[in-house]
Coordinates of C-alpha atoms in Angstrom, one line a residue:
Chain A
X241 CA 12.7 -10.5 -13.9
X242 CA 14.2 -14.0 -13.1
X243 CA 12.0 -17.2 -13.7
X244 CA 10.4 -18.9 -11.4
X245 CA 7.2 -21.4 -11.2
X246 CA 4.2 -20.8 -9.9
X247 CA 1.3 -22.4 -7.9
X248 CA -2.3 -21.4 -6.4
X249 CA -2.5 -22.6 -3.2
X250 CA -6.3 -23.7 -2.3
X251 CA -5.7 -24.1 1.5
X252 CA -3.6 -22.8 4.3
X253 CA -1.7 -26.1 4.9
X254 CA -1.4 -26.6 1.4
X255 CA 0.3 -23.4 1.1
X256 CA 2.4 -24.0 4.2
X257 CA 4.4 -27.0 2.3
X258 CA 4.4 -25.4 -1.2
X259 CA 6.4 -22.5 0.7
X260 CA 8.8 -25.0 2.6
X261 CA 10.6 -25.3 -0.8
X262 CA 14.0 -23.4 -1.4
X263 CA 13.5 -20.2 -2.9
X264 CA 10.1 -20.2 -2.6
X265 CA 7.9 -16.7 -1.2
X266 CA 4.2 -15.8 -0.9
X267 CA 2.9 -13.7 -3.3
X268 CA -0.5 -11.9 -2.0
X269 CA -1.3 -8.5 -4.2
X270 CA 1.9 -8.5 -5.3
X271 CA 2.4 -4.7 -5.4
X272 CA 5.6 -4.7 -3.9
X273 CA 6.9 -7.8 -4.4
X274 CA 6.6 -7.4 -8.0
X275 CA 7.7 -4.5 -8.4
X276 CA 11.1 -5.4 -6.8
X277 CA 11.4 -8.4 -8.6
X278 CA 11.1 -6.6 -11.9
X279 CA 14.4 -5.4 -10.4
X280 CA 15.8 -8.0 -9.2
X281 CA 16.2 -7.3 -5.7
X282 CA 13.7 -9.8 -5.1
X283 CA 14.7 -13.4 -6.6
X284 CA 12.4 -16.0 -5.6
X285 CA 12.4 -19.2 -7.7
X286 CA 8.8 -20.2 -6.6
X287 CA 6.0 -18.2 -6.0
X288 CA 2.8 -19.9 -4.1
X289 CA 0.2 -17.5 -4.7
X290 CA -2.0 -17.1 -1.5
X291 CA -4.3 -14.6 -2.5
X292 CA -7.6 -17.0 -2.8
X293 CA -7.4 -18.7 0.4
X294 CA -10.4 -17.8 2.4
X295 CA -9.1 -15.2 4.6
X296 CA -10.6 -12.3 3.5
X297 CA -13.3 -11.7 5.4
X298 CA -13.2 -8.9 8.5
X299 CA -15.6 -10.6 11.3
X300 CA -16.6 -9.4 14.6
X301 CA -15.5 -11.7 17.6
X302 CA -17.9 -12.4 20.6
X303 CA -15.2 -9.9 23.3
X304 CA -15.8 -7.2 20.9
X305 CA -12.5 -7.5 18.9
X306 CA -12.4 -7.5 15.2
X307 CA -11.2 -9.9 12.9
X308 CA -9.4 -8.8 9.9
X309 CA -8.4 -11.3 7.3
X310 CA -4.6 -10.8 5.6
X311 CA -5.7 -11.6 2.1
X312 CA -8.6 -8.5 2.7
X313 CA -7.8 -5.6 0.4
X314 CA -6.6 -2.2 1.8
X315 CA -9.7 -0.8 0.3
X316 CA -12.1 -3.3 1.6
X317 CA -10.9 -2.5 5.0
X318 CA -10.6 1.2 4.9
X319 CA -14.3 1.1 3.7
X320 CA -15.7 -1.4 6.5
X321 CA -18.7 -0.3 8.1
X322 CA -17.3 -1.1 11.5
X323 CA -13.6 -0.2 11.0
X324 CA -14.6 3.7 9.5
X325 CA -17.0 4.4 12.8
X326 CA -14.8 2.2 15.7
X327 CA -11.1 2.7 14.0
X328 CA -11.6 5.4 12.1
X329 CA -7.6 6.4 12.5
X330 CA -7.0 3.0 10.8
X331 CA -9.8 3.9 7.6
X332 CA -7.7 7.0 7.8
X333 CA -4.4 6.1 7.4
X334 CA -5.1 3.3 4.1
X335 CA -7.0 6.3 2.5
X336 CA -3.6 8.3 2.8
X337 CA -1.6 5.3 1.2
X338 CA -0.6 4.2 -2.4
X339 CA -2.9 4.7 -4.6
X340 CA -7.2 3.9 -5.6
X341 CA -5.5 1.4 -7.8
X342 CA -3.0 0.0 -5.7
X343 CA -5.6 -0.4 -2.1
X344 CA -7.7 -2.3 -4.6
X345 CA -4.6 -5.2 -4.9
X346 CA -2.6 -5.1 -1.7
X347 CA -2.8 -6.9 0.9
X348 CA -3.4 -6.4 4.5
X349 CA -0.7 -8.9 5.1
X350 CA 1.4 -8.1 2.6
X351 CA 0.9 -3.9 3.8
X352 CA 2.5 -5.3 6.9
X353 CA 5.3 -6.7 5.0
X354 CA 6.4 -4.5 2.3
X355 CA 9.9 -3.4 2.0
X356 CA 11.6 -0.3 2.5
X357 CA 11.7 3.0 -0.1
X358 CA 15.0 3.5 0.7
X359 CA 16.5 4.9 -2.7
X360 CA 19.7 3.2 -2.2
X361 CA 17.7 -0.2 -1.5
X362 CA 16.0 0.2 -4.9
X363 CA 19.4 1.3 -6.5
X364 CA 21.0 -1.8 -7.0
X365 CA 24.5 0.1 -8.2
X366 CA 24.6 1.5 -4.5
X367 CA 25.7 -0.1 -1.0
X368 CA 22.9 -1.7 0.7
X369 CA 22.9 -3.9 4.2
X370 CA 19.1 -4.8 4.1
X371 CA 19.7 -6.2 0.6
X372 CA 23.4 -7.2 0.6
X373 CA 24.4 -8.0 3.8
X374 CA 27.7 -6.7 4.9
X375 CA 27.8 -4.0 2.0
X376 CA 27.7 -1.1 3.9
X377 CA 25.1 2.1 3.7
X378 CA 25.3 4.6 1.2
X379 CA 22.2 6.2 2.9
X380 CA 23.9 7.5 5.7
X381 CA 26.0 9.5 4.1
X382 CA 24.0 9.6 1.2
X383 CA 20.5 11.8 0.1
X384 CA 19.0 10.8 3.3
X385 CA 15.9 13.4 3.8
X386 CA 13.8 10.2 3.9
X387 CA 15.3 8.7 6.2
X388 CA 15.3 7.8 10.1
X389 CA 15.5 9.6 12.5
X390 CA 14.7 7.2 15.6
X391 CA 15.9 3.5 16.1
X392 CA 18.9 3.5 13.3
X393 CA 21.9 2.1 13.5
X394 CA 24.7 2.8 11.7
X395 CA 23.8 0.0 9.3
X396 CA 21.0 1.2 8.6
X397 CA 18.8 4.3 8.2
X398 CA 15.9 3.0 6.3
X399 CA 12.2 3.8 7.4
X400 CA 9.3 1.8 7.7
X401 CA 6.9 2.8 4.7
X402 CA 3.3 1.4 5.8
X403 CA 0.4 4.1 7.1
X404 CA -1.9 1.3 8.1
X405 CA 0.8 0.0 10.4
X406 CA 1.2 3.7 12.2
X407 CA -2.7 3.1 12.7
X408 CA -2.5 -0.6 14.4
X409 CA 0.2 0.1 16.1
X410 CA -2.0 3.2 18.0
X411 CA -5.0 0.2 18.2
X412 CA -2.9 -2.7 20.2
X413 CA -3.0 -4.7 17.0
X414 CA -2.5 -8.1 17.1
X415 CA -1.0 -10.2 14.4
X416 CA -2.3 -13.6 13.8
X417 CA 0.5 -16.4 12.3
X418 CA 0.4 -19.7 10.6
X419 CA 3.8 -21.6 11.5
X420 CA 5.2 -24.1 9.5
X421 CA 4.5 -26.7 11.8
X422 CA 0.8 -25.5 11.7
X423 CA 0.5 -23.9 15.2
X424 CA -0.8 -20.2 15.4
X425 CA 0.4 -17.5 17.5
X426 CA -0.7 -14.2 18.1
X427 CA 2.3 -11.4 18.0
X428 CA 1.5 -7.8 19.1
X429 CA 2.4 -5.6 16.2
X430 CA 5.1 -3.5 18.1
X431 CA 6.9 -6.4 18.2
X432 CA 6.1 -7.5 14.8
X433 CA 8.5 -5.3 13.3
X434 CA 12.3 -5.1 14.3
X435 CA 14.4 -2.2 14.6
X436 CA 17.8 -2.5 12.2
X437 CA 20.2 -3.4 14.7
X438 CA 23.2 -4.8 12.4
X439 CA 20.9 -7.3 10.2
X440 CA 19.1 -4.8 8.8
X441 CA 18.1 -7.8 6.3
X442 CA 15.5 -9.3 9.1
X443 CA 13.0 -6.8 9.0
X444 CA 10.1 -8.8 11.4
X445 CA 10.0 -11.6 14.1
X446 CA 8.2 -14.0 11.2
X447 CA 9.8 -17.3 11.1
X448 CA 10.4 -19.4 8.4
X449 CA 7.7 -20.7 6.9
X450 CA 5.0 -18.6 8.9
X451 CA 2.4 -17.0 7.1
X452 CA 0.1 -13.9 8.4
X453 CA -3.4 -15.2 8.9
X454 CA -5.1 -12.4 10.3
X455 CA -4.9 -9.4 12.6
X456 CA -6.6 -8.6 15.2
X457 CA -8.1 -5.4 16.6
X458 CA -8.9 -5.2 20.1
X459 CA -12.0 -3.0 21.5
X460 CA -10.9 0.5 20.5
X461 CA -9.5 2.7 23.4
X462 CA -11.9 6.1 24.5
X463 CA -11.2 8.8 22.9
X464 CA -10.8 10.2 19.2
X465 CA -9.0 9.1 16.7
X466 CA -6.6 11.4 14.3
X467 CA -4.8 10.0 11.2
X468 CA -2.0 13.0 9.9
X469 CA 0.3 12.7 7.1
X470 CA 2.8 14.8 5.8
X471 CA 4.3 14.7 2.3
X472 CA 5.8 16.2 -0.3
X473 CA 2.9 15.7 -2.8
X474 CA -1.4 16.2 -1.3
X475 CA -1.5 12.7 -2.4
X476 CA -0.1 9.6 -3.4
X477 CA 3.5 10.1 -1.5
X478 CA 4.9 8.4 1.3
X479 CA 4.9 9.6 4.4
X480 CA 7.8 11.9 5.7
X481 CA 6.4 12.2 9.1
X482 CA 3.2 10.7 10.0
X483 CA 1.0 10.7 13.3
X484 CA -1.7 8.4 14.5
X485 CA -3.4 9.8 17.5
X486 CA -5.9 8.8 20.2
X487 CA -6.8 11.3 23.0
X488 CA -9.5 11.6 25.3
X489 CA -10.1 14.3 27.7
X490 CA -12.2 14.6 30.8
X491 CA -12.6 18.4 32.3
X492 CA -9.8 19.6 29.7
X493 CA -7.6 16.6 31.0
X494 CA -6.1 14.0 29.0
X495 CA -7.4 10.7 30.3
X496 CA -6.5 8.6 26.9
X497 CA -3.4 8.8 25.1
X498 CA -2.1 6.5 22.1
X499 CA 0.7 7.9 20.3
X500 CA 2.5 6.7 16.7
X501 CA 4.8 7.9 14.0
X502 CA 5.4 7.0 10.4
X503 CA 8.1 8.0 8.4
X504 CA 10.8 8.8 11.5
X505 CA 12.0 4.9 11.8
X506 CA 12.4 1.4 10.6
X507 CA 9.3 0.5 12.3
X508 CA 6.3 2.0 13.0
X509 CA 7.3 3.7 16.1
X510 CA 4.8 4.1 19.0
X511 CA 6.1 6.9 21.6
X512 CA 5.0 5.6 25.3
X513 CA 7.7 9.1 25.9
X514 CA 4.8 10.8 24.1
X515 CA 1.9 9.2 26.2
X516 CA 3.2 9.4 29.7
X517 CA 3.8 13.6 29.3
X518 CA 0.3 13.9 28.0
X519 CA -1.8 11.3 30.9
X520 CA -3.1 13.5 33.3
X521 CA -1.8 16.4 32.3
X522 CA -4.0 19.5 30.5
X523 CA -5.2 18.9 27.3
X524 CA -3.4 22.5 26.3
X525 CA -0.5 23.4 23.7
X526 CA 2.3 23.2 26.4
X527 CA 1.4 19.6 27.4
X528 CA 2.0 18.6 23.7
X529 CA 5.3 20.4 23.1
X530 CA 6.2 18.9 26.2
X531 CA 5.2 15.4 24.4
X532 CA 6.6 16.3 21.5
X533 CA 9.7 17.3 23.2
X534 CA 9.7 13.9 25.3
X535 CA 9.1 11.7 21.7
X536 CA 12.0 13.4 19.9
X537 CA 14.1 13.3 22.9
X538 CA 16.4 10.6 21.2
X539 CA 16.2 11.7 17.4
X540 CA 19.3 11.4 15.8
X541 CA 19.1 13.2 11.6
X542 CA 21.8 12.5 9.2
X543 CA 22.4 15.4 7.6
X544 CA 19.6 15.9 5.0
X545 CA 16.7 14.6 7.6
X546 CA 17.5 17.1 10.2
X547 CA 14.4 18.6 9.3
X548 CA 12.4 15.6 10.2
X549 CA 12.5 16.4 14.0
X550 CA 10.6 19.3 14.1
X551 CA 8.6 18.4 11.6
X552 CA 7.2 15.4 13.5
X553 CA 7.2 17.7 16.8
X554 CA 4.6 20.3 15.4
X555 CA 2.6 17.4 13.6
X556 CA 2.2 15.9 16.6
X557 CA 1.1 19.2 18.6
X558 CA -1.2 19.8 15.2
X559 CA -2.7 16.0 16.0
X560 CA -3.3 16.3 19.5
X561 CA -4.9 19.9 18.9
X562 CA -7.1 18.2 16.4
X563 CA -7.7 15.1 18.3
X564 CA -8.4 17.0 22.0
X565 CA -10.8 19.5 20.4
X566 CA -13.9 16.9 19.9
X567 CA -12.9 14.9 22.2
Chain B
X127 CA 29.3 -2.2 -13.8
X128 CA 27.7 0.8 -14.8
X129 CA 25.4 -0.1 -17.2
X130 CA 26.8 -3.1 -19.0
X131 CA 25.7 -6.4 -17.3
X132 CA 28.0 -9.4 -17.4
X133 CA 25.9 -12.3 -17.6
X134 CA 27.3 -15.3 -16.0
X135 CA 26.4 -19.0 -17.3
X136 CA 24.2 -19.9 -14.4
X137 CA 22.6 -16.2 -15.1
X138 CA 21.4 -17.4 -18.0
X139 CA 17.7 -18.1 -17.9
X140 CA 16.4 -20.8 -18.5
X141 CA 13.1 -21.3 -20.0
X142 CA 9.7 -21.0 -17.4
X143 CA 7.6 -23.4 -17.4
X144 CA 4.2 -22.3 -18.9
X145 CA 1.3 -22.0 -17.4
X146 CA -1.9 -21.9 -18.6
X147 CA -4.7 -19.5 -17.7
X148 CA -8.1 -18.5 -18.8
X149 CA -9.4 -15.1 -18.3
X150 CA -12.6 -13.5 -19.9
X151 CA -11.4 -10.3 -21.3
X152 CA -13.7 -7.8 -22.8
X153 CA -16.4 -10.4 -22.1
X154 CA -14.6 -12.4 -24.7
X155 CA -12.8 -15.9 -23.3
X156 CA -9.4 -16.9 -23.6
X157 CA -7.1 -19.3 -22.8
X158 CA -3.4 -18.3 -22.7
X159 CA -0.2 -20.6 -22.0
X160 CA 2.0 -18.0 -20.2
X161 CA 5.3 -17.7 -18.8
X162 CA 4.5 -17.1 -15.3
X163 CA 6.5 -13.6 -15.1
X164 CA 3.7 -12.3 -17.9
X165 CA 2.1 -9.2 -16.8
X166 CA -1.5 -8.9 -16.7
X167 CA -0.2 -5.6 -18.7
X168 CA 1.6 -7.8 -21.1
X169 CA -0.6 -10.8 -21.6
X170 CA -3.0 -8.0 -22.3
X171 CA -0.7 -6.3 -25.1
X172 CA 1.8 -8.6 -26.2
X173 CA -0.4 -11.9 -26.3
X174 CA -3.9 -10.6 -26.9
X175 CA -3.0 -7.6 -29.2
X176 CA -5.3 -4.9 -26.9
X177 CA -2.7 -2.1 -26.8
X178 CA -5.7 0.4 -25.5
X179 CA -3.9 -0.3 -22.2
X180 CA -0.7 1.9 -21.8
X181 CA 2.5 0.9 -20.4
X182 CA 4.2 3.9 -18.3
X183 CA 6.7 3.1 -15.9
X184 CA 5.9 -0.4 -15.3
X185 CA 6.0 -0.2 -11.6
X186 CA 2.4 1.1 -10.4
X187 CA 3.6 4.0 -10.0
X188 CA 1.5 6.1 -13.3
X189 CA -1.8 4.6 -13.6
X190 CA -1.6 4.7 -17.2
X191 CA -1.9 0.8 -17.5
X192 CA -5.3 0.8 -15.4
X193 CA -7.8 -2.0 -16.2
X194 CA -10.7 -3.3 -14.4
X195 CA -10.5 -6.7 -12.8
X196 CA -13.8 -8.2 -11.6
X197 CA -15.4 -4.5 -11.4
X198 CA -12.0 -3.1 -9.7
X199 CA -9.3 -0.9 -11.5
X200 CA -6.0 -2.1 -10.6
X201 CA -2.3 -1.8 -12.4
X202 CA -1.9 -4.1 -14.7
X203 CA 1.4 -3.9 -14.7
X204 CA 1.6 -5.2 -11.2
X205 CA -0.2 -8.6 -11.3
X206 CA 0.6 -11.5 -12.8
X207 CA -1.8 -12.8 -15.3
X208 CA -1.9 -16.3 -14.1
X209 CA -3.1 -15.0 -11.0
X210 CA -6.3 -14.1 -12.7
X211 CA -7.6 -17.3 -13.0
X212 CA -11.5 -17.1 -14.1
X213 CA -11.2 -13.3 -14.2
X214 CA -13.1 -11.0 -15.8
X215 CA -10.6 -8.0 -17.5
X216 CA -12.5 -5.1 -19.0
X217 CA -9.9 -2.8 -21.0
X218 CA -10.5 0.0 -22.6
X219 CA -11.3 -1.5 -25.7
X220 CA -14.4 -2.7 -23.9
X221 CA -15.5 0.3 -22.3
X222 CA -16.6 1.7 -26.0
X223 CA -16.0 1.7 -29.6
X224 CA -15.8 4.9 -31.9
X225 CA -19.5 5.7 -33.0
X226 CA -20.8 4.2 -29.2
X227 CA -18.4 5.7 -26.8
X228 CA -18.9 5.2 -22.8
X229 CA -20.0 8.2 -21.2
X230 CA -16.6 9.2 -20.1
X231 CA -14.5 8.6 -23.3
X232 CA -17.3 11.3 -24.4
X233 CA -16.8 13.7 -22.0
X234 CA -13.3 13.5 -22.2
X235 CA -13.7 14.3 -26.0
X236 CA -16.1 17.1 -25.0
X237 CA -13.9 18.9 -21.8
X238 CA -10.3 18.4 -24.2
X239 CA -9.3 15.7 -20.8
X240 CA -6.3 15.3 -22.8
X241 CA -3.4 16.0 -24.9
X242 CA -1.1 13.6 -26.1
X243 CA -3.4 10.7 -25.3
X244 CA -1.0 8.4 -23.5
X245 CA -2.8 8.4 -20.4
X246 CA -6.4 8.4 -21.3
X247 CA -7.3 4.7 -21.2
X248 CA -5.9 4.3 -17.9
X249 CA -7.3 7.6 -17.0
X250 CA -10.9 6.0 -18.4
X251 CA -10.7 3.1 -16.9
X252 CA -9.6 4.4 -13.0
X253 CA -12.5 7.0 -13.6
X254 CA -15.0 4.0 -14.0
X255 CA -13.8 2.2 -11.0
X256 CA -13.4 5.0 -9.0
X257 CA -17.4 6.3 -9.9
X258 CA -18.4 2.9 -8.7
X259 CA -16.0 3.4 -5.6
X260 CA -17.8 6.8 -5.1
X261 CA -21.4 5.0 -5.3
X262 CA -20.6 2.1 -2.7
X263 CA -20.0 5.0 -0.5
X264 CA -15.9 4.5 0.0
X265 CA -13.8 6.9 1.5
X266 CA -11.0 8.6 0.5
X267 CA -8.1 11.0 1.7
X268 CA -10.5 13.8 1.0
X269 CA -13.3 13.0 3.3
X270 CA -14.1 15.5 6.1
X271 CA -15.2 11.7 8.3
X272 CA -14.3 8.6 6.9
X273 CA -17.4 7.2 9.5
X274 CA -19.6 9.0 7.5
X275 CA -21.3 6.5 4.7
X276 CA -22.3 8.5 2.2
X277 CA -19.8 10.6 -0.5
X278 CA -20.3 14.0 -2.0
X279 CA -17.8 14.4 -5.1
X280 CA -16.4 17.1 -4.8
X281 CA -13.3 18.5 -7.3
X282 CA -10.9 18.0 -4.2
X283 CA -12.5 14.2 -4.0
X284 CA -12.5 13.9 -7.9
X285 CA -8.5 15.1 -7.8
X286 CA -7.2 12.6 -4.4
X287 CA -9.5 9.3 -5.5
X288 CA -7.7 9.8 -9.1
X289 CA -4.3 10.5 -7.8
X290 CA -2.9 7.7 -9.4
X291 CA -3.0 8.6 -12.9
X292 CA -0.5 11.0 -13.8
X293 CA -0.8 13.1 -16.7
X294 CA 2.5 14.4 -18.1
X295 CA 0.6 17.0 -20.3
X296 CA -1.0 18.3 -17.5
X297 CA -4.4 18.2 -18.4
X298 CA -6.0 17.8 -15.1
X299 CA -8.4 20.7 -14.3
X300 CA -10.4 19.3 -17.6
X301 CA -10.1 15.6 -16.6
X302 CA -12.1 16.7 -13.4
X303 CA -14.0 18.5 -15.6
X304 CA -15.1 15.5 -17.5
X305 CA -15.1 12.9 -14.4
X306 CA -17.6 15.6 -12.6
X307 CA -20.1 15.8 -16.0
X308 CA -20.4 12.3 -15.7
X309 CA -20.4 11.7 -11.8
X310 CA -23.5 14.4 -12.0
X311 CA -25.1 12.5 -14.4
X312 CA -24.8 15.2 -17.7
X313 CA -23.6 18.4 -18.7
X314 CA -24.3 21.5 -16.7

């Protein structure tokens, strides 16, 4: 690991202006940020630890939208009172991340920023445009089972590793920002994350400086709520398709539908494709191949992620199935 | 490249400022000038001798460096020990002590929860947490409802809340052996 100094910030603004320095980052949990700087594919020369300011609290707001702090714990959130019984896909999907040890460190904030698992990323021997730009991509014609499969360009292939995102993203989160000049906005998380393009390297719309405060949930959407992951261990694996699911049905039609993927793209990818073939239609298996058919409609695999596309079309059928039944 | 490294001038590191930290380990104070790249994992090993705590793969990725921090198991081996400001670290050494061992470091001894041994502190210490996890009602990966308050552990509970200590030897089916004795409160 490369040196750097350190320093607790103890407020928001302080933090903001201990960041402003070259080479400086934000350390939260530091799951994933020290784990690649143990490689050295993180360098930072300054670390301004935010994990004490006071944002950890999840609070109810008067419209009926809930507050989650970014320096909240994984676990904390996933075992909220009001998050397991009114977003019980988002409890869901940070039960089927990481690890007991590792939902007890990260951050909500920093869950939203963690890097790719691309092997080639890690492998600092190998060609890599998200970590040396203008390299080239030795995951495209590389191993590249865990790979993209929607969104990629031919930069990059690299997915998105976060269940919690898949979740929000099905919610209409919100993210909640601290600029550098101390004004707030609100981003919605769809847009939060970028698709590769050719600067793979800029992986969100954060600017400079900005810090997540918060995000926020809005009233959750009729309906159930279905968290599926699909791996190549029962636990403890990243996802290599993932779906987060809301249906609601009304006479054995679908009046509610929020559809999500993990694992298929460099963002957590919500499929309005998917949504528009199931509204209105029959809550019945042919209404979700059709939606299935209509997500994957633009899947592109690489060779050794082929698989991936038919793998996220029958979890998707197997989530609606589970999510219409109760519904 | 391959695996030499060429280390240029400017590579070279320099010294790190220290930093000084105090953190109540094993309900014992101390106060340790660090580099700031220390390792809770290291600090724990290298600067205050407690080698109880295993280091695996250094990258959260084994378990075998589990502690508890304030009540919660965590990696060690992903935190920085200056961020532990005021902390209190229990390790294993302050679970028990040969002659007074914690309920689980007996069980383990009675169900054979191990072979070569490299894993069992972490394997201790993530059991602890995780029973207290169990108690406050968490969910897991396992759980039937997650909006359902209340936990019943079950082997397939016991197996996904501990699914991040990995046991090369395998021993698994008597480590939830030993985690259920104790989560039932005594032998059966």
């Amino acid at each position: 690991m490369r040196s750097f100094t350190y320093e607790r910030a103890t407020d928001p603004r302080a933090a903001m202006a201990a960041v402003s320095r070259t080479g400086a980052k934000f350390i939260s949990g530091g799951t994933n940020l020290l784990d690649l700087m143990k490689l050295e594919i993180e360098q930072p020369t300054h670390l301004v630890d935010i994990s004490r300011l006071p944002l950890r609290a999840v609070d109810e707001l008067p419209d009926g939208r809930l507050h989650i702090g970014a320096q909240a714990t994984n676990s904390d959130v996933a075992a909220d009172g009001r998050v397991r019984t009114r977003y019980p896909v988002l409890s869901q999907a940070l039960v089927a991340g990481a690890s007991g040890q590792l939902r007890n460190k990260a951050s909500v904030g920093g869950n939203l920023l963690q890097r790719t698992r691309c092997a080639y990323f890690y492998d600092t021997a190998a060609s890599c445009n998200k970590r040396v730009p203008g390299s080239g991509c030795s995951a495209i014609d590389g191993i590249n089972r865990f790979h993209a499969i929607l969104g990629a360009s031919d930069a990059c292939i690299a997915t998105h590793p976060s269940d919690m995102a898949v979740a929000m993203v099905a919610l209409d989160a919100e993210i909640e920002l601290l600029g550098a000049d101390h004004a707030t906005r609100r981003v919605a998380i769809r847009d939060f994350h970028r698709l590769p393009g050719d600067t793979p390297h800029v992986e969100t719309v954060l600017r400079p400086g900005e810090m997540i405060t918060g995000v926020i949930l809005p009233p959750p959407p009729p309906g159930r709520q279905v968290y599926r992951k699909v791996r190549d261990r029962a636990s403890y694996a990243f996802a290599l398709v993932s779906v987060a699911a809301i249906v609601a049905t009304e006479r054995g039609v679908v009046t509610t539908a929020r559809v999500a993927f993990g694992g298929v793209a460099h963002k957590p990818w919500r499929s309005v494709e998917a949504e528009a073939a199931l509204l209105g239609r029959p809550a019945t298996m042919a209404t979700y191949r059709a939606a299935a058919g209509a997500a994957m409609a633009h899947a592109v695999g690489r060779g050794h992620n082929d698989f991936k596309i038919d793998l996220a079309k029958r979890t998707l059928c197997r989530t609606l199935t589970h999510a219409a039944l109760v519904s | 490249m391959g695996v030499f490294t060429v280390v240029d001038s400017k590579d070279v590191e320099r010294a790190a400022d220290t930093v000084s930290v105090a953190l109540t380990v094993n309900r014992r104070g101390h106060h340790l000038d660090l580099d700031p790249r220390t390792t809770m994992l290291d600090a724990l090993r290298e600067h205050l001798h407690l080698t109880g705590s295993k280091k695996g793969c250094d990258h959260g990725q084994c378990g075998a460096c589990t502690v508890l921090i304030n009540g919660r198991r965590i990696n060690a081996c992903l935190t920085l020990a200056v961020m532990h400001e005021g902390d209190e670290i229990v390790t294993i050494e302050g679970l028990g002590a040969p002659g007074s061992l914690h309920l689980l470091q007996a069980a383990f001894v009675e169900h054979d929860a191990f072979q070569c041994g490299y894993c069992t502190p972490g394997q201790i210490c993530s059991a602890v947490g995780m029973l207290d996890e169990a108690k406050a009602g968490w969910p897991s990966h396992a759980t039937a409802d997650v909006a359902v308050p209340a936990t019943t552990l079950t082997d397939a509970e016991i197996r996904e809340r501990m699914s991040g200590n990995i046991c090369r030897c395998a021993a698994y089916p008597n480590i939830v052996a030993a985690i259920r004795e104790v989560a039932e409160g005594g032998r059966r």
